[in-house]
Coordinates of C-alpha atoms in Angstrom, one line a residue:
M1 CA -44.9 -53.3 -33.9
P2 CA -42.8 -50.4 -35.3
N3 CA -43.5 -46.8 -34.3
P4 CA -45.7 -45.0 -36.8
H5 CA -44.0 -42.5 -39.0
P6 CA -45.2 -38.8 -38.6
Y7 CA -46.4 -38.8 -42.2
D8 CA -48.4 -42.1 -41.8
R9 CA -51.6 -40.1 -41.1
L10 CA -51.2 -37.8 -44.1
T11 CA -53.7 -39.6 -46.3
P12 CA -55.1 -38.0 -49.5
E13 CA -58.3 -37.4 -47.6
L14 CA -56.5 -35.5 -44.9
V15 CA -54.6 -33.4 -47.5
I16 CA -58.0 -32.5 -49.2
D17 CA -59.6 -31.7 -45.9
A18 CA -56.6 -29.5 -44.9
V19 CA -56.8 -27.5 -48.2
E20 CA -60.6 -27.1 -47.9
S21 CA -60.2 -25.9 -44.3
T22 CA -58.7 -22.8 -45.8
G23 CA -62.0 -22.0 -47.5
R24 CA -61.0 -23.4 -50.9
L25 CA -63.1 -25.9 -52.7
T26 CA -61.1 -28.6 -54.4
D27 CA -62.0 -30.9 -57.3
L28 CA -60.6 -33.8 -55.2
R29 CA -57.6 -34.3 -57.6
I30 CA -54.3 -34.7 -55.8
F31 CA -50.9 -35.2 -57.3
P32 CA -47.7 -35.8 -55.1
L33 CA -44.7 -33.8 -56.2
N34 CA -41.0 -34.8 -55.9
S35 CA -40.2 -33.9 -52.3
Y36 CA -38.8 -36.0 -49.6
E37 CA -37.9 -33.7 -46.7
N38 CA -41.5 -32.4 -46.6
R39 CA -44.6 -33.6 -48.4
V40 CA -45.7 -31.5 -51.3
Y41 CA -48.9 -32.0 -53.4
Q42 CA -50.6 -30.3 -56.3
V43 CA -54.3 -30.1 -55.5
G44 CA -56.9 -29.2 -58.1
M45 CA -59.4 -26.5 -57.5
D46 CA -63.1 -26.6 -58.3
E47 CA -62.5 -23.3 -60.1
G48 CA -59.2 -21.8 -61.2
D49 CA -55.7 -23.2 -61.2
P50 CA -54.5 -25.9 -58.9
V51 CA -52.5 -24.9 -55.8
I52 CA -49.3 -26.4 -54.3
V53 CA -49.6 -27.5 -50.7
K54 CA -46.5 -28.1 -48.5
F55 CA -46.8 -30.1 -45.3
Y56 CA -43.8 -29.4 -43.1
R57 CA -41.9 -32.4 -41.6
P58 CA -42.8 -32.5 -37.9
E59 CA -40.1 -31.3 -35.5
R60 CA -37.7 -30.2 -38.3
W61 CA -38.2 -26.5 -37.9
T62 CA -39.7 -24.4 -35.1
E63 CA -42.7 -22.3 -35.9
A64 CA -40.4 -19.2 -35.6
Q65 CA -38.0 -20.6 -38.1
I66 CA -40.7 -21.3 -40.6
L67 CA -42.3 -17.9 -40.2
E68 CA -38.8 -16.3 -40.7
E69 CA -38.5 -18.2 -44.0
H70 CA -41.9 -16.9 -45.0
E71 CA -41.0 -13.3 -44.0
F72 CA -37.8 -13.5 -46.1
S73 CA -39.7 -14.8 -49.1
Y74 CA -42.1 -11.8 -48.9
E75 CA -39.2 -9.4 -48.6
L76 CA -37.9 -10.8 -51.9
F77 CA -41.4 -10.8 -53.5
D78 CA -42.1 -7.3 -52.4
A79 CA -38.8 -6.2 -54.1
E80 CA -40.2 -7.8 -57.3
I81 CA -37.7 -10.7 -57.2
P82 CA -39.2 -13.8 -58.8
V83 CA -39.8 -16.1 -55.9
V84 CA -42.9 -18.0 -54.9
P85 CA -44.1 -17.0 -51.4
P86 CA -46.8 -18.8 -49.4
L87 CA -50.3 -17.5 -49.8
K88 CA -51.9 -15.6 -46.9
N89 CA -55.3 -16.5 -45.5
E90 CA -57.9 -13.8 -44.6
A91 CA -56.2 -13.3 -41.3
G92 CA -52.8 -12.7 -43.0
K93 CA -51.4 -16.1 -41.8
T94 CA -49.0 -18.1 -44.0
L95 CA -48.4 -21.0 -41.8
L96 CA -51.6 -23.1 -41.1
D97 CA -52.5 -26.0 -38.9
Y98 CA -54.7 -29.0 -39.5
E99 CA -54.9 -32.2 -37.5
G100 CA -51.4 -31.7 -36.1
Y101 CA -49.7 -30.8 -39.3
Q102 CA -48.3 -27.4 -40.2
F103 CA -48.8 -26.5 -43.9
S104 CA -48.6 -23.7 -46.4
V105 CA -50.4 -23.1 -49.7
Y106 CA -48.6 -21.7 -52.8
Q107 CA -49.6 -20.5 -56.2
R108 CA -48.6 -23.0 -58.9
K109 CA -45.8 -21.8 -61.1
G110 CA -44.8 -23.7 -64.3
G111 CA -41.4 -23.9 -65.9
H112 CA -38.6 -26.2 -66.6
A113 CA -35.1 -26.8 -65.1
P114 CA -32.5 -24.3 -66.2
E115 CA -29.9 -25.2 -68.8
L116 CA -26.8 -24.6 -66.7
D117 CA -24.4 -25.3 -69.5
D118 CA -25.5 -22.1 -71.2
L119 CA -23.3 -19.2 -70.1
D120 CA -26.1 -16.7 -70.9
N121 CA -28.3 -18.5 -68.4
L122 CA -25.7 -18.3 -65.8
L123 CA -25.3 -14.5 -66.3
I124 CA -29.1 -14.2 -65.6
L125 CA -28.9 -16.5 -62.6
G126 CA -26.0 -14.4 -61.3
R127 CA -28.1 -11.3 -61.6
L128 CA -31.0 -12.9 -59.8
T129 CA -28.8 -14.3 -57.0
G130 CA -27.2 -10.8 -56.6
R131 CA -30.7 -9.3 -56.2
I132 CA -31.6 -11.9 -53.6
H133 CA -28.4 -11.3 -51.6
A134 CA -28.8 -7.5 -51.7
I135 CA -32.0 -8.1 -49.7
G136 CA -30.5 -10.9 -47.7
A137 CA -27.7 -8.8 -46.5
Q138 CA -29.9 -6.1 -45.0
K139 CA -30.5 -8.0 -41.8
D140 CA -29.7 -11.4 -40.2
F141 CA -31.9 -14.4 -39.5
Q142 CA -32.7 -14.5 -35.7
H143 CA -34.1 -18.1 -35.6
R144 CA -32.8 -20.0 -38.7
P145 CA -29.4 -21.7 -38.5
T146 CA -26.1 -20.9 -40.0
L147 CA -24.3 -23.2 -42.4
D148 CA -21.3 -24.2 -40.3
I149 CA -18.7 -26.9 -40.0
E150 CA -20.2 -28.4 -36.8
S151 CA -23.7 -29.0 -38.1
F152 CA -22.9 -29.9 -41.7
G153 CA -19.6 -31.6 -41.2
E154 CA -18.8 -32.8 -37.7
N155 CA -22.3 -33.9 -36.6
S156 CA -22.8 -35.7 -40.0
F157 CA -19.5 -37.4 -39.8
Q158 CA -20.2 -38.6 -36.2
L159 CA -23.6 -40.1 -37.1
I160 CA -22.2 -42.0 -40.2
S161 CA -19.1 -43.2 -38.5
E162 CA -20.9 -44.5 -35.4
K163 CA -24.1 -46.1 -36.9
F164 CA -23.8 -46.5 -40.7
I165 CA -20.4 -47.0 -42.2
P166 CA -19.5 -50.7 -42.7
S167 CA -16.9 -51.9 -40.2
D168 CA -14.4 -52.8 -42.9
L169 CA -14.6 -49.3 -44.3
R170 CA -14.7 -47.4 -41.0
T171 CA -11.0 -46.8 -40.5
A172 CA -10.6 -45.4 -44.0
Y173 CA -13.7 -43.2 -43.6
V174 CA -12.8 -41.8 -40.2
S175 CA -9.2 -41.0 -41.2
L176 CA -10.3 -39.3 -44.4
C177 CA -13.0 -37.3 -42.8
E178 CA -10.8 -36.2 -39.9
D179 CA -8.3 -34.9 -42.5
L180 CA -11.0 -33.2 -44.6
L181 CA -12.6 -31.4 -41.6
K182 CA -9.2 -30.2 -40.3
T183 CA -8.5 -28.8 -43.8
I184 CA -11.9 -27.2 -44.0
K185 CA -11.5 -25.6 -40.6
Q186 CA -8.2 -24.1 -41.7
Q187 CA -9.7 -22.7 -44.9
F188 CA -12.7 -21.2 -43.1
S189 CA -10.4 -19.6 -40.5
Q190 CA -8.1 -18.2 -43.2
T191 CA -10.9 -16.8 -45.4
T192 CA -12.6 -13.4 -44.6
F193 CA -16.3 -13.6 -45.3
T194 CA -19.7 -12.4 -43.9
N195 CA -22.7 -14.7 -43.5
I196 CA -25.9 -13.4 -45.0
R197 CA -29.3 -14.7 -45.5
V198 CA -29.2 -16.9 -48.6
H199 CA -31.5 -19.4 -50.4
G200 CA -29.3 -22.2 -49.2
D201 CA -30.1 -24.9 -51.7
C202 CA -29.6 -23.6 -55.2
H203 CA -29.8 -26.8 -57.2
S204 CA -31.6 -26.9 -60.6
G205 CA -34.7 -28.5 -59.0
N206 CA -35.4 -25.3 -57.1
I207 CA -35.3 -23.1 -60.1
L208 CA -38.0 -23.0 -62.8
W209 CA -37.3 -21.3 -66.1
R210 CA -40.2 -19.8 -67.9
G211 CA -39.9 -17.7 -71.0
E212 CA -36.8 -15.6 -70.7
S213 CA -36.3 -15.7 -67.0
P214 CA -36.1 -18.0 -64.0
H215 CA -37.9 -17.9 -60.6
F216 CA -36.8 -19.5 -57.4
V217 CA -39.0 -21.9 -55.4
D218 CA -38.7 -23.5 -52.0
L219 CA -36.7 -21.4 -49.5
D220 CA -37.0 -24.3 -47.0
D221 CA -33.3 -24.5 -46.6
S222 CA -32.6 -20.7 -46.3
R223 CA -30.1 -19.9 -43.6
M224 CA -27.1 -17.7 -42.8
A225 CA -24.1 -18.6 -45.0
P226 CA -21.4 -17.0 -47.2
A227 CA -22.7 -15.7 -50.5
I228 CA -20.7 -18.3 -52.6
Q229 CA -23.1 -21.0 -51.2
D230 CA -25.8 -19.8 -53.6
L231 CA -23.4 -19.7 -56.6
W232 CA -21.2 -22.8 -56.5
M233 CA -24.1 -25.3 -57.1
F234 CA -24.6 -23.8 -60.5
M235 CA -21.1 -25.0 -61.5
S236 CA -19.9 -28.3 -63.0
G237 CA -17.3 -29.9 -65.2
D238 CA -13.6 -29.4 -65.2
R239 CA -11.6 -26.5 -63.9
P240 CA -11.7 -24.4 -67.1
N241 CA -15.4 -24.9 -67.4
Q242 CA -16.0 -23.9 -63.8
T243 CA -13.7 -20.9 -64.2
A244 CA -15.9 -19.7 -67.1
Q245 CA -19.1 -20.5 -65.2
I246 CA -18.2 -18.6 -62.0
S247 CA -16.9 -15.7 -64.0
E248 CA -20.2 -15.4 -65.8
L249 CA -22.2 -15.8 -62.6
V250 CA -20.2 -13.1 -60.8
E251 CA -20.4 -10.7 -63.7
G252 CA -24.2 -10.8 -63.4
Y253 CA -24.1 -10.9 -59.6
N254 CA -22.0 -7.7 -59.4
E255 CA -24.7 -5.7 -61.3
F256 CA -26.8 -5.8 -58.1
F257 CA -24.5 -6.8 -55.2
D258 CA -20.7 -6.8 -54.7
F259 CA -19.1 -10.3 -54.7
D260 CA -16.0 -10.8 -52.6
P261 CA -13.6 -13.0 -54.6
R262 CA -12.0 -14.2 -51.5
Q263 CA -15.0 -16.5 -51.0
L264 CA -13.9 -18.5 -54.1
H265 CA -11.5 -20.2 -51.7
L266 CA -14.5 -21.8 -49.9
I267 CA -16.1 -23.6 -52.9
E268 CA -14.6 -27.0 -52.5
A269 CA -14.9 -26.8 -48.7
L270 CA -18.6 -26.1 -49.0
R271 CA -19.0 -28.8 -51.7
T272 CA -17.3 -31.3 -49.3
L273 CA -19.6 -30.3 -46.4
R274 CA -22.6 -30.8 -48.6
I275 CA -21.4 -34.3 -49.7
I276 CA -20.9 -35.4 -46.1
H277 CA -24.2 -33.8 -45.0
Y278 CA -26.2 -35.3 -47.8
S279 CA -25.2 -38.9 -46.7
A280 CA -26.1 -38.0 -43.1
W281 CA -29.4 -36.6 -44.3
L282 CA -30.3 -39.9 -45.9
A283 CA -29.2 -41.7 -42.8
R284 CA -31.3 -39.5 -40.5
R285 CA -34.4 -40.0 -42.7
W286 CA -34.0 -43.8 -43.2
E287 CA -36.9 -44.7 -41.0
D288 CA -39.2 -42.6 -43.3
P289 CA -40.7 -45.2 -45.7
A290 CA -40.2 -42.8 -48.6
F291 CA -36.5 -42.9 -48.4
P292 CA -35.7 -46.7 -48.7
H293 CA -38.3 -46.6 -51.6
N294 CA -36.7 -43.8 -53.5
F295 CA -33.0 -44.3 -52.5
P296 CA -32.6 -48.1 -52.6
W297 CA -28.9 -47.8 -53.3
F298 CA -28.2 -46.0 -50.0
N299 CA -26.5 -47.8 -47.1
T300 CA -25.0 -50.5 -49.3
Q301 CA -21.4 -51.6 -49.4
R302 CA -21.1 -50.1 -52.9
Y303 CA -22.6 -46.8 -51.8
W304 CA -20.1 -46.3 -49.0
S305 CA -17.2 -47.4 -51.1
D306 CA -18.2 -44.8 -53.7
H307 CA -18.7 -42.2 -51.0
I308 CA -15.2 -42.6 -49.7
L309 CA -13.8 -42.4 -53.3
E310 CA -15.8 -39.2 -53.8
L311 CA -14.4 -37.7 -50.6
R312 CA -10.8 -38.6 -51.6
E313 CA -11.4 -36.7 -54.9
Q314 CA -12.6 -33.8 -52.8
F315 CA -9.5 -34.0 -50.7
A316 CA -7.4 -33.5 -53.8
L317 CA -9.6 -30.7 -55.1
I318 CA -9.8 -28.8 -51.7
N319 CA -6.0 -28.5 -51.7
E320 CA -5.7 -27.1 -55.2
P321 CA -5.5 -23.3 -55.7
S322 CA -8.9 -21.6 -55.7
L323 CA -10.6 -20.6 -58.9
Q324 CA -9.8 -17.2 -60.4
L325 CA -12.2 -14.9 -62.2
F326 CA -11.6 -13.8 -65.8

C-alpha cells in the first residue's frame, strides 16, 4: 500500500475546523484556489467577507523561514506597500497550528491579472518593485535561502538526469545542461551584483490589479537574490519588445531605488535556471496526487524533447549581448 501523502488528511472538514479554531465562525463554504506547492482555500464567514487560508506544505520551510517571510510582508505593509500579509491572532501570531498542519489566514483581495503588454502598467510595476526592494535592501534574510546556481541549477539537473530523463535523451540533456551551467557560472562570476530580499516569484498570478494599481500576493518564494529577478519575469516577446519593457520597468523602479544596469547581463541566466528548476520542481512533487492530475503532460517523451529544445534556445540567448536600456 503506498505511503499516504502529507495532504491526504487535509479534508474540507479539517480545513473548516482549523479556521474555526482561530475563533472565526464559518458558513461552511470552502473553495480551493489555484495553488500546488501549498494548499490554499477561500472559506466563507458567517458574517463578513470570506478569508483566504494557506496550509503550508509540510517540511518545505522551517518555522523560522516562514516567520521571516511574514516579518518581511509586514515590513512592506507597514511602509504602505500594497501587499497582503497574514492576519494576526489575539496573541499576535501569524503562523498557526492545527492537527499537525501549519497555516495562515489572509484577508481576501480581489483583482485581475495585470496586462503586461501595456507599457504604462510596466511603469507602475517598476515603481512598486522599486519600493519593495528599497525595504528589501535594508537587511538580509537570516533563515530563508539564496537563489543560487547550486540549488536552482546543479541540484535540479542532477535529479532530472538521474531519475527522470528518458535514456535515449539523456546524453543530449546532460551535455547541454553541463554547457549551460558552465556558461551561467561564468556570467555570475563576471557580473557585479548584490543579493537583497526580493519577492522571488513575480509572475502575473502573484499580482492582482484593482482599479489603477496592483498589489502583490504570496511571498512564499521570497529569498535573497539580485534585484533583476523581480523584473525579468514581467518581460516577454522578441528583443525589441523586451528592451522597451525593461526600460519602462527600470524607469519606474529608479524613482524609488537605484537599479544597477550591470544586472541586465543576468536575465537569460536566471531565466535558464528557472526553466531547469521548474522541471525539477514538478519531478520532486510527482508523488503529490495534485501534480499528475494538473500536469498530465509532464514526464512524457514529448515533454522532455520540448524541454531540451527550450534549453537549446536558451543557450543561444544566453550567449547574446545583454539588453540595453533606452
